[in-house]
Coordinates of C-alpha atoms in Angstrom, one line a residue:
M1 CA -29.8 -26.3 17.2
A2 CA -28.7 -24.4 13.9
T3 CA -25.1 -24.7 12.8
V4 CA -23.2 -22.7 10.3
R5 CA -19.6 -24.5 8.9
L6 CA -16.8 -22.1 9.0
T7 CA -12.9 -22.3 9.0
A8 CA -11.5 -21.5 12.2
A9 CA -10.3 -18.5 11.0
Q10 CA -13.8 -17.3 9.6
A11 CA -15.0 -18.4 12.8
V12 CA -12.6 -16.1 14.8
V13 CA -13.5 -13.4 12.4
R14 CA -16.9 -13.5 12.8
Y15 CA -16.8 -13.9 16.6
L16 CA -14.9 -10.6 16.9
A17 CA -16.9 -8.7 14.4
A18 CA -20.1 -9.6 16.6
Q19 CA -19.0 -8.3 19.9
R20 CA -20.0 -4.9 20.9
T21 CA -19.4 -2.2 23.4
L22 CA -20.9 1.2 24.6
L23 CA -19.6 4.7 23.6
D24 CA -21.2 7.3 25.1
G25 CA -24.3 5.4 25.4
R26 CA -24.3 4.3 22.0
E27 CA -23.5 0.7 20.6
A28 CA -20.4 0.1 18.9
P29 CA -18.0 -2.3 17.6
L30 CA -15.4 -3.6 20.5
F31 CA -13.1 -4.2 18.0
A32 CA -12.2 -1.2 16.0
G33 CA -10.4 -3.3 13.4
C34 CA -7.5 -5.9 13.0
W35 CA -4.0 -5.1 12.1
A36 CA -2.3 -7.5 9.6
I37 CA 1.0 -8.4 8.3
F38 CA 0.4 -11.5 6.1
G39 CA 2.9 -14.2 5.7
H40 CA 3.1 -18.0 5.8
G41 CA 0.8 -19.2 8.7
N42 CA -2.0 -16.6 8.2
V43 CA -2.2 -15.1 4.9
A44 CA -4.3 -18.3 3.6
G45 CA -6.4 -18.8 6.8
L46 CA -7.2 -15.4 8.6
G47 CA -6.3 -13.6 5.6
E48 CA -8.7 -15.2 3.6
A49 CA -11.4 -14.5 6.6
L50 CA -10.5 -10.8 7.0
H51 CA -11.1 -10.3 3.3
Q52 CA -14.6 -11.7 3.4
A53 CA -15.3 -9.8 6.6
R54 CA -13.9 -6.3 5.3
A55 CA -17.5 -4.6 5.8
T56 CA -18.0 -5.5 9.7
L57 CA -14.0 -5.7 10.8
P58 CA -11.5 -3.5 8.9
T59 CA -7.8 -4.6 8.5
F60 CA -5.3 -2.2 8.7
R61 CA -2.0 -2.7 7.1
A62 CA 1.4 -1.5 8.6
H63 CA 4.9 -1.7 7.9
N64 CA 6.4 -3.4 11.0
E65 CA 4.6 -5.9 13.4
Q66 CA 5.8 -4.2 16.6
G67 CA 4.7 -0.7 15.1
M68 CA 1.2 -1.9 14.5
A69 CA 0.8 -3.8 17.6
L70 CA 1.9 -0.7 19.4
A71 CA -0.6 1.5 17.6
A72 CA -3.2 -1.1 18.7
V73 CA -2.0 -0.6 22.2
A74 CA -2.2 3.2 22.3
F75 CA -5.4 2.7 20.4
A76 CA -7.0 1.0 23.6
K77 CA -5.5 3.7 25.8
A78 CA -6.7 6.7 24.4
K79 CA -10.2 4.8 24.2
N80 CA -10.2 4.1 28.2
R81 CA -10.1 0.5 27.5
R82 CA -13.6 0.6 26.1
Q83 CA -12.7 -0.2 22.4
M84 CA -9.6 -2.1 21.3
M85 CA -8.1 -3.9 17.9
A86 CA -6.6 -7.4 17.3
C87 CA -3.4 -8.1 15.5
T88 CA -2.1 -11.1 13.6
T89 CA 1.3 -12.0 12.1
S90 CA 3.4 -14.8 10.2
I91 CA 4.5 -17.7 12.3
G92 CA 8.1 -16.8 12.9
P93 CA 9.9 -13.5 13.2
G94 CA 6.9 -11.7 12.1
A95 CA 4.8 -13.0 15.7
M96 CA 8.1 -12.4 17.7
N97 CA 8.4 -8.8 16.5
M98 CA 5.0 -8.5 18.4
L99 CA 6.5 -9.6 21.9
T100 CA 7.6 -6.0 22.8
A101 CA 4.3 -4.5 22.0
A102 CA 2.8 -7.2 24.4
G103 CA 4.9 -6.1 27.3
V104 CA 3.9 -2.8 26.9
A105 CA 0.2 -3.6 26.8
H106 CA 0.8 -6.2 29.8
V107 CA 2.5 -3.8 32.0
N108 CA 0.2 -1.0 31.2
R109 CA -3.1 -3.0 31.8
L110 CA -4.3 -2.7 28.1
P111 CA -6.5 -4.9 26.1
V112 CA -5.1 -6.1 22.6
L113 CA -5.9 -9.6 20.9
F114 CA -2.5 -11.3 19.3
L115 CA -3.4 -13.7 16.9
P116 CA -0.2 -14.7 15.4
G117 CA 0.3 -17.9 13.2
D118 CA 1.8 -21.1 14.3
V119 CA 3.1 -24.2 13.3
F120 CA 0.9 -27.3 11.9
A121 CA -1.1 -28.9 14.8
N122 CA -0.9 -32.2 12.6
R123 CA 2.7 -31.9 12.5
R124 CA 2.9 -33.3 9.1
P125 CA 5.4 -31.4 7.1
D126 CA 7.5 -30.5 10.5
P127 CA 9.9 -28.5 10.7
V128 CA 8.5 -25.9 8.3
L129 CA 9.8 -22.4 7.4
Q130 CA 10.3 -20.4 10.8
Q131 CA 9.8 -23.2 13.0
I132 CA 11.7 -22.9 16.3
E133 CA 12.6 -26.7 17.0
N134 CA 12.9 -27.5 20.6
F135 CA 15.2 -30.6 21.4
D136 CA 13.5 -31.5 24.6
D137 CA 10.1 -30.3 24.2
A138 CA 8.2 -30.8 21.1
T139 CA 5.0 -28.4 22.1
L140 CA 7.1 -25.3 22.5
G141 CA 7.8 -22.9 19.8
V142 CA 7.7 -19.2 19.0
T143 CA 4.6 -18.3 20.1
D144 CA 5.2 -19.5 23.8
C145 CA 7.3 -16.8 24.1
F146 CA 3.9 -14.6 24.5
R147 CA 3.1 -16.6 27.6
P148 CA 4.7 -14.1 30.3
V149 CA 3.5 -11.0 28.5
S150 CA -0.4 -12.3 28.2
R151 CA -3.1 -12.2 30.6
W152 CA -4.8 -15.1 28.7
W153 CA -2.6 -17.6 26.5
D154 CA -4.0 -20.3 24.3
R155 CA -2.8 -22.4 21.2
I156 CA -6.0 -23.4 19.0
T157 CA -5.2 -26.9 17.8
R158 CA -8.7 -28.0 16.9
P159 CA -11.4 -25.6 15.6
E160 CA -13.7 -26.5 18.0
Q161 CA -11.6 -25.1 20.9
L162 CA -12.6 -21.5 19.9
L163 CA -16.0 -22.3 21.4
T164 CA -14.5 -22.2 24.8
S165 CA -11.3 -20.1 24.1
L166 CA -12.7 -17.0 22.6
P167 CA -15.1 -16.0 25.6
R168 CA -12.5 -16.3 27.8
A169 CA -10.6 -14.3 25.7
M170 CA -13.5 -11.7 25.9
Q171 CA -13.7 -11.8 29.3
V172 CA -10.2 -11.0 30.1
L173 CA -10.1 -8.4 27.6
T174 CA -13.2 -6.4 28.8
D175 CA -12.3 -7.2 32.6
P176 CA -11.2 -4.3 34.4
V177 CA -9.6 -6.2 37.1
E178 CA -8.0 -9.0 34.3
C179 CA -7.6 -6.6 31.4
G180 CA -4.2 -7.1 29.6
P181 CA -3.3 -8.9 26.2
V182 CA -4.7 -12.0 25.0
T183 CA -2.9 -14.3 22.5
L184 CA -4.5 -17.2 20.8
A185 CA -1.9 -18.8 18.7
M186 CA -3.5 -19.9 15.6
C187 CA -1.6 -23.4 14.1
Q188 CA -1.8 -22.6 10.6
D189 CA -3.7 -26.0 9.3
V190 CA -6.3 -25.4 12.0
Q191 CA -7.0 -22.1 10.6
A192 CA -8.2 -23.7 7.3
E193 CA -9.9 -26.4 9.1
A194 CA -13.7 -26.4 8.9
Y195 CA -16.2 -27.3 11.9
D196 CA -20.1 -26.5 12.2
Y197 CA -20.2 -24.0 15.0
P198 CA -23.6 -23.0 16.6
E199 CA -25.1 -20.0 15.1
E200 CA -25.7 -18.5 18.4
F201 CA -22.1 -18.6 19.0
F202 CA -21.7 -15.5 16.7
A203 CA -24.9 -13.3 17.9
P204 CA -24.0 -10.2 18.8
R205 CA -23.1 -8.8 22.5
V206 CA -22.4 -5.9 24.1
R207 CA -19.4 -6.5 26.3
A208 CA -19.4 -4.7 29.8
T209 CA -16.2 -2.9 29.4
L210 CA -16.8 -0.7 32.4
R211 CA -18.1 -2.5 35.3
R212 CA -18.5 -0.2 38.5
P213 CA -17.9 -2.5 41.5
G214 CA -18.5 -0.7 44.7
A215 CA -16.0 -1.0 48.0
D216 CA -16.9 -3.3 50.8
A217 CA -18.5 -1.3 53.3
D218 CA -16.2 -2.2 56.3
E219 CA -13.1 -0.7 53.6
L220 CA -15.1 2.2 53.2
A221 CA -15.4 3.0 56.5
R222 CA -11.9 2.4 57.4
V223 CA -10.9 5.1 54.8
V224 CA -13.6 7.8 55.8
E225 CA -12.0 7.4 59.2
L226 CA -8.5 8.0 58.0
L227 CA -9.8 10.9 55.9
R228 CA -11.6 12.5 58.4
A229 CA -8.6 12.3 60.9
A230 CA -6.1 13.5 58.4
E231 CA -4.9 17.4 58.6
R232 CA -2.7 16.8 55.4
P233 CA -4.4 14.7 53.0
L234 CA -2.9 13.7 49.3
I235 CA -4.2 12.2 46.3
V236 CA -2.2 10.2 43.9
A237 CA -4.2 9.9 40.4
G238 CA -3.2 7.2 38.7
G239 CA -4.1 6.0 35.4
G240 CA -7.2 4.1 36.8
V241 CA -8.7 7.2 37.0
L242 CA -9.0 7.8 33.2
F243 CA -9.9 4.1 32.5
S244 CA -13.0 4.6 34.9
E245 CA -13.7 7.9 33.4
A246 CA -13.4 9.4 36.6
T247 CA -11.9 12.6 36.1
A248 CA -14.7 15.0 36.6
T249 CA -15.8 13.1 40.0
L250 CA -12.1 13.3 41.2
A251 CA -12.0 16.9 40.6
A252 CA -15.2 17.6 42.3
F253 CA -13.9 15.6 45.2
A254 CA -10.9 17.3 45.6
A255 CA -12.6 20.6 45.3
K256 CA -15.2 19.7 48.2
H257 CA -13.0 18.0 50.6
G258 CA -9.7 20.2 50.3
I259 CA -7.5 17.6 49.2
P260 CA -4.5 18.2 46.7
V261 CA -4.1 16.2 43.5
A262 CA -0.6 14.8 42.3
E263 CA -0.5 12.6 39.3
S264 CA 1.5 9.6 38.1
Q265 CA 2.9 9.4 34.3
A266 CA 0.0 7.2 33.3
G267 CA -2.7 9.4 35.6
K268 CA -1.6 12.6 34.2
S269 CA -4.5 14.6 32.8
S270 CA -6.8 13.2 35.3
I271 CA -7.1 16.4 36.6
A272 CA -6.9 20.0 34.7
W273 CA -3.5 21.7 35.5
D274 CA -5.3 24.9 36.6
H275 CA -7.7 23.1 39.1
P276 CA -6.9 24.8 42.3
Q277 CA -6.4 21.3 43.8
A278 CA -4.0 20.2 41.0
V279 CA -0.1 20.0 42.5
G280 CA 1.3 18.4 38.9
S281 CA 3.3 15.6 39.0
I282 CA 4.6 13.2 41.5
G283 CA 7.9 10.9 42.2
V284 CA 11.3 10.8 40.4
T285 CA 9.8 13.3 37.7
G286 CA 7.6 15.1 39.9
S287 CA 7.1 18.7 40.7
S288 CA 8.4 20.3 43.7
A289 CA 4.9 21.2 44.9
A290 CA 3.4 17.3 44.7
N291 CA 6.9 16.2 46.2
T292 CA 7.1 18.7 49.0
L293 CA 3.5 17.9 49.9
A294 CA 3.8 14.0 49.5
R295 CA 6.5 14.2 52.4
E296 CA 4.6 16.5 54.5
A297 CA 1.5 14.4 54.0
D298 CA -0.2 12.2 56.8
V299 CA -2.6 10.6 54.9
I300 CA -1.8 9.6 51.1
L301 CA -4.8 7.9 48.8
G302 CA -4.0 6.4 45.7
V303 CA -6.6 6.0 43.2
G304 CA -6.0 3.9 40.3
T305 CA -2.5 3.7 40.5
R306 CA 0.0 0.7 40.5
L307 CA 2.7 2.7 42.4
Q308 CA 5.8 1.9 40.2
D309 CA 9.1 2.9 41.6
F310 CA 9.0 6.2 39.5
T311 CA 5.9 7.2 41.1
T312 CA 7.0 6.4 44.7
G313 CA 10.8 7.7 44.1
S314 CA 12.0 4.0 44.6
R315 CA 10.0 3.6 48.0
A316 CA 12.0 6.7 49.4
L317 CA 9.2 9.3 48.8
L318 CA 5.9 7.7 49.0
P319 CA 4.4 6.6 51.6
G320 CA 7.1 8.0 53.7
S321 CA 5.6 8.8 57.1
A322 CA 1.9 8.9 56.0
K323 CA -0.5 6.3 56.1
L324 CA -1.1 4.7 52.6
V325 CA -4.7 3.9 51.5
Q326 CA -4.8 2.5 48.0
L327 CA -7.9 2.7 46.0
N328 CA -7.9 0.4 43.4
I329 CA -10.0 -2.1 41.4
T330 CA -7.4 -4.7 41.1
P331 CA -6.8 -6.3 44.4
Y332 CA -3.2 -7.3 43.6
D333 CA -2.6 -3.3 43.5
S334 CA -4.7 -2.1 46.3
A335 CA -2.2 -4.0 49.0
K336 CA 0.7 -2.9 47.3
H337 CA 3.6 -1.1 49.7
G338 CA 1.5 -2.2 53.2
A339 CA -1.4 0.3 52.3
V340 CA -4.9 0.1 53.7
S341 CA -7.0 -1.4 50.9
I342 CA -10.2 -0.2 49.5
I343 CA -10.9 -2.5 46.4
G344 CA -13.4 -0.7 43.7
D345 CA -14.1 1.5 40.6
A346 CA -12.7 4.6 40.9
K347 CA -15.5 6.8 40.3
R348 CA -18.1 5.0 42.3
T349 CA -15.8 4.6 45.0
L350 CA -14.9 8.8 45.3
E351 CA -18.5 9.2 45.1
D352 CA -19.4 7.2 48.1
L353 CA -16.5 8.3 49.8
S354 CA -17.7 11.7 49.2
K355 CA -21.2 11.0 50.3
A356 CA -19.6 9.5 53.5
L357 CA -17.4 12.2 54.4
G358 CA -20.4 15.2 53.9
D359 CA -19.1 18.6 54.2
H360 CA -15.5 17.5 55.7
A361 CA -12.4 19.4 54.1
A362 CA -8.7 19.6 55.0
V363 CA -7.7 21.9 57.4
P364 CA -7.2 25.8 55.8
A365 CA -3.5 25.7 56.6
W366 CA -3.0 22.8 54.2
A367 CA -4.9 24.7 51.5
E368 CA -2.6 27.6 52.3
R369 CA 0.5 25.7 51.8
T370 CA -0.8 23.7 48.9
R371 CA -1.6 27.4 46.9
A372 CA 2.0 28.7 48.2
L373 CA 3.6 25.5 46.7
V374 CA 1.9 25.5 43.4
A375 CA 2.5 28.9 42.8
E376 CA 6.5 28.3 43.1
W377 CA 6.1 25.5 40.7
N378 CA 4.1 27.4 38.2
A379 CA 6.9 30.2 38.0
A380 CA 9.6 27.3 37.7
V381 CA 7.5 25.9 34.7
D382 CA 7.3 29.3 33.5
H383 CA 10.7 29.7 33.3
G384 CA 11.7 26.6 32.0
T385 CA 9.3 26.7 28.9
A386 CA 9.9 30.0 28.1
P387 CA 11.0 30.8 24.6
S388 CA 14.8 31.5 23.9
N389 CA 17.2 32.4 21.3
V390 CA 19.9 29.8 22.1
E391 CA 21.1 28.1 19.2
L392 CA 20.5 24.5 21.1
P393 CA 17.6 24.9 23.2
T394 CA 16.8 22.6 25.8
D395 CA 14.1 19.5 26.0
A396 CA 11.6 22.1 28.3
Q397 CA 12.0 24.7 26.1
V398 CA 10.6 22.5 23.2
V399 CA 8.4 21.3 25.1
G400 CA 7.1 24.6 26.1
A401 CA 6.6 25.4 22.2
V402 CA 4.6 22.4 21.5
N403 CA 2.3 22.5 24.5
R404 CA 1.5 26.3 23.4
A405 CA 0.9 25.1 20.0
A406 CA -1.2 22.2 21.0
G407 CA -3.7 24.5 23.4
A408 CA -6.1 22.6 25.3
D409 CA -7.6 20.3 22.8
G410 CA -4.1 18.7 21.9
V411 CA -2.9 15.6 22.9
V412 CA 1.2 14.8 23.5
V413 CA 2.3 11.4 22.8
C414 CA 5.8 10.3 24.1
A415 CA 7.3 7.2 25.8
A416 CA 11.2 6.9 26.2
G417 CA 14.1 9.0 26.9
G418 CA 14.6 12.1 28.6
L419 CA 11.4 13.5 27.2
P420 CA 9.0 11.7 29.8
G421 CA 10.6 13.3 32.5
E422 CA 10.3 16.9 31.3
L423 CA 6.7 16.5 30.1
H424 CA 5.7 14.7 33.0
K425 CA 7.0 17.6 35.1
L426 CA 6.3 20.6 32.5
W427 CA 3.2 19.5 30.2
R428 CA 0.1 21.4 31.0
A429 CA -2.6 19.3 30.4
K430 CA -6.2 20.8 30.2
K431 CA -8.7 18.1 29.4
P432 CA -8.8 14.2 29.8
N433 CA -6.5 12.0 27.7
G434 CA -4.7 15.1 26.5
Y435 CA -1.2 13.5 28.1
H436 CA -0.3 10.3 26.3
M437 CA 2.8 8.5 27.8
E438 CA 3.9 5.0 27.4
Y439 CA 6.0 5.0 30.9
G440 CA 5.3 1.5 32.3
F441 CA 7.2 -0.1 29.7
S442 CA 9.3 3.1 28.6
C443 CA 8.8 1.6 25.1
M444 CA 11.6 3.1 22.7
G445 CA 10.0 3.4 19.3
Y446 CA 6.3 3.6 20.9
E447 CA 5.9 7.6 19.8
I448 CA 5.2 7.6 16.3
A449 CA 3.2 4.1 16.3
G450 CA 1.5 5.3 19.1
G451 CA 0.5 8.5 17.7
L452 CA -1.0 6.7 15.0
G453 CA -3.1 4.5 17.2
V454 CA -4.2 7.7 19.1
K455 CA -5.4 9.6 16.4
M456 CA -7.2 6.6 15.1
A457 CA -8.9 6.6 18.5
L458 CA -9.3 10.4 18.6
P459 CA -9.8 11.4 15.2
E460 CA -11.5 14.9 16.3
R461 CA -8.2 16.1 18.1
E462 CA -4.7 16.8 17.0
I463 CA -1.9 14.7 18.0
F464 CA 1.7 16.1 18.5
V465 CA 4.4 13.4 18.9
M466 CA 7.5 14.3 20.5
V467 CA 10.0 11.9 20.1
G468 CA 14.0 12.0 20.4
D469 CA 16.2 10.9 17.6
G470 CA 17.3 7.9 19.3
S471 CA 13.6 6.7 19.4
Y472 CA 12.7 7.7 15.9
M473 CA 15.8 5.5 14.6
M474 CA 14.4 2.4 16.5
L475 CA 10.9 2.7 14.6
N476 CA 9.6 5.1 12.6
A477 CA 8.1 3.1 9.5
E478 CA 4.7 3.8 10.5
L479 CA 5.3 7.5 9.7
Q480 CA 4.2 6.2 6.3
T481 CA 1.0 4.1 7.6
S482 CA 0.1 7.6 9.0
V483 CA 0.1 8.8 5.5
M484 CA -1.3 6.0 4.0
L485 CA -4.1 5.9 5.8
G486 CA -4.7 9.7 6.2
Q487 CA -4.2 9.8 9.8
K488 CA -2.4 13.2 10.6
L489 CA 0.3 13.6 13.2
I490 CA 2.5 16.7 13.9
V491 CA 6.0 15.1 15.2
T492 CA 8.8 17.0 16.8
V493 CA 12.0 15.0 16.6
L494 CA 14.3 16.3 19.1
D495 CA 18.0 15.7 17.8
N496 CA 20.6 15.8 20.4
R497 CA 22.7 13.0 18.7
G498 CA 22.4 9.9 20.7
Y499 CA 20.9 8.9 23.9
G500 CA 21.1 11.7 26.0
C501 CA 18.8 10.7 28.8
I502 CA 21.0 7.5 29.4
N503 CA 24.5 9.5 29.4
R504 CA 23.3 12.0 31.6
L505 CA 22.2 8.6 34.0
Q506 CA 25.6 7.0 33.3
G507 CA 27.4 10.3 34.6
A508 CA 25.0 10.5 37.5
C509 CA 26.1 7.1 38.4
G510 CA 30.0 8.0 38.0
G511 CA 30.6 6.8 35.1
A512 CA 32.5 7.8 31.7
N513 CA 30.8 9.3 28.7
F514 CA 30.7 6.0 26.7
N515 CA 28.5 4.7 23.7
N516 CA 25.5 6.6 24.4
L517 CA 25.9 10.0 22.4
I518 CA 27.3 9.5 19.4
R519 CA 30.5 11.3 19.7
D520 CA 31.2 8.8 22.3
V521 CA 30.9 5.8 20.4
D522 CA 34.2 3.8 20.0
H523 CA 35.3 2.9 16.4
R524 CA 33.2 5.4 14.8
V525 CA 34.7 5.9 11.2
D526 CA 32.1 8.1 9.7
D527 CA 31.3 11.5 11.6
G528 CA 28.1 12.1 9.4
W529 CA 24.7 12.3 10.7
I530 CA 21.1 11.8 9.3
D531 CA 18.8 14.4 7.6
F532 CA 15.6 13.5 9.8
A533 CA 13.7 15.8 7.6
A534 CA 14.7 14.5 4.3
H535 CA 14.1 11.2 5.9
A536 CA 10.5 12.0 6.7
R537 CA 9.8 13.4 3.4
S538 CA 10.9 10.5 1.6
L539 CA 8.2 8.5 3.6
G540 CA 5.7 10.7 2.4
A541 CA 5.3 13.3 5.2
E542 CA 5.9 17.2 4.9
A543 CA 8.9 18.0 6.8
E544 CA 11.2 20.6 7.9
K545 CA 14.2 21.4 10.2
V546 CA 14.5 24.5 12.2
T547 CA 16.7 26.1 14.4
G548 CA 15.7 27.8 17.9
I549 CA 12.3 28.2 19.4
G550 CA 11.0 31.1 17.3
D551 CA 11.3 29.0 14.2
L552 CA 9.8 25.8 15.8
E553 CA 6.9 27.9 16.9
L554 CA 6.2 29.2 13.2
A555 CA 6.9 25.8 11.9
L556 CA 4.1 24.1 14.3
Q557 CA 1.5 26.7 12.8
R558 CA 2.2 25.3 9.5
A559 CA 2.0 21.9 10.9
K560 CA -1.3 22.5 12.2
A561 CA -2.5 23.9 8.8
S562 CA -1.3 21.4 7.0
P563 CA -4.0 18.3 5.8
K564 CA -1.1 15.6 6.2
T565 CA 1.5 14.4 8.6
Y566 CA 4.3 16.8 9.1
V567 CA 7.4 16.4 11.2
V568 CA 9.3 19.4 12.6
V569 CA 13.2 18.6 13.3
I570 CA 14.8 20.7 15.7
D571 CA 18.4 20.2 17.4
T572 CA 18.5 20.1 20.8
D573 CA 21.3 20.5 23.7
P574 CA 21.5 16.7 25.5
M575 CA 22.6 18.0 28.5
P576 CA 20.1 20.3 30.5
T577 CA 17.2 19.0 32.6
T578 CA 14.7 21.0 34.7
E579 CA 16.4 21.0 38.1
A580 CA 13.2 21.8 40.0
G581 CA 11.2 19.1 41.6
G582 CA 12.5 15.2 40.9
A583 CA 12.9 12.8 43.8
W584 CA 15.8 9.6 43.8
W585 CA 15.3 7.0 42.0
D586 CA 17.0 3.4 42.7
V587 CA 19.8 2.6 40.1
A588 CA 22.3 0.4 41.7
V589 CA 26.0 1.8 41.6
P590 CA 28.9 -0.5 41.7
E591 CA 30.4 -1.1 44.9
T592 CA 33.9 -0.6 43.5
S593 CA 35.1 0.8 40.6
P594 CA 38.9 2.4 39.4
R595 CA 37.0 5.6 39.0
R596 CA 36.9 7.9 41.6
E597 CA 33.4 9.5 40.2
V598 CA 31.7 5.9 40.6
N599 CA 33.0 5.3 44.3
A600 CA 31.7 8.8 45.1
A601 CA 28.4 8.3 43.5
H602 CA 28.1 4.6 45.4
A603 CA 28.7 6.5 48.6
G604 CA 25.8 8.7 47.8
Y605 CA 23.7 5.8 46.7
L606 CA 24.2 4.2 50.1
K607 CA 23.0 7.6 51.9
A608 CA 20.0 7.6 49.7
R609 CA 19.1 4.0 49.7
A610 CA 18.8 4.6 54.0
A611 CA 15.6 6.2 53.5
Q612 CA 14.2 3.6 51.2
A613 CA 11.1 2.0 52.8
M614 CA 11.1 -1.9 52.8
G615 CA 8.2 -4.4 52.5

């Protein structure tokens, strides 16, 4: 057997470069590149190996480990998990900085390969710089923190361990059921150790990143029976529709069988907003049309959704009195909330269901009900997003302006705060992946770094990042990375001077305005604020601050015409939100308080919780 002598780091890089995928029927690298911030623990080993492999595995440099890892997460999401990236860091704070991004990837079932440096396997120089010493367990270190946020975790303490660990890592990263982040903690001495690896280990291999298992015949028959008997069926589309590339199939299925389609945050853009069966967002941030239909439905078919609490209205909205069916490729998700389970790929299973249903369609009265509710909702969206001349516009009015500028091809990227609620309700997505929201982990700081990853994944589309001042302050360094790499973003910063979303939640729970808006911060001695436009310019972007929606519309056109990253800042009102639509969200309110407002909120909480399903 022919062998090649490589260091462990060289072997990792060569193996990753040999992995292939299929994009639009054409073979392409499975790993589009590796993000790297070098430090002790990876610069000598993986750094040297990546330098050798620049022609086959590009290396990208960022300014913050969390930022680069979030860019990798967003890249994988925008690619529908068909292509991915790796990330490598030093052994201590560099590695820990990626933990939040690992949580984002884990919650959202997205593939990222984390390659943090680690301590010496031989322990000769222990304790080394940045090493965490556990007094009770010498094997524990920083990289163990990745265990709960990884779908597969391993510490490489000998070079030959890669022969079994790397194939397992690829299986997890490319399997639609297991898919999620993988961590291979690379002991720094082992990275530099050589081993005679079989040459065949590095042979190019096409990975099946989109397997399409069909549903069990009995499960399929049971669901067909339920749908045939249903008079008021409703589909809830989740992110699995996009990952399965089943958007056209879903649209055809809904039209043929007369079933309205609501979308979760992850599933938004699964169906064009103006499709006759599209009823908008569902759940806590849902449209009035979708949430009303959910309450009236007799069968609800979830497709590729994990049914988190924002989708179910904390189980007070879904499944309600309806029979819940969960079509999901992951058994863990398909059995949630007492659902009738049907396990399989979304695209293939919808095709099989449609074939079995034949010409069956929901009753005409349900279609009429759907049309009336959608017309009412569309009027509410038009009203909420219409331009105005107010000095401090609402988030909804800004969403409307950005949506108009984005058009059918633009992609909006957001993550946390009040914007996800307004965007979920109000953004009109015409094409698949035109709505990119990280709301599984609701990660503040995802927006700009995520926008960078989306742009790298979809270079032909204009990327519109929407971010509040709070998230901007959390993580903005990759704005400069986008300039450095020539990956243009259009960033709209909505400045409401604080955490407006949580301030509203605080008030809804009876609390006093406290520690959220800057004006309510104790011990404040300086009333000055940030010139976000000047800050963005200091990072190399073009930037301007505008007043009012009219000026914003003009600035966005200038941004579209610009060849480089462009930031538009606008002051907004922190208080108003879109009142139409929505559903209850379970946020526990204190049972007792000296504040009358809290006690009143607790009484309302108990009343709302009475509608909450258990089990």
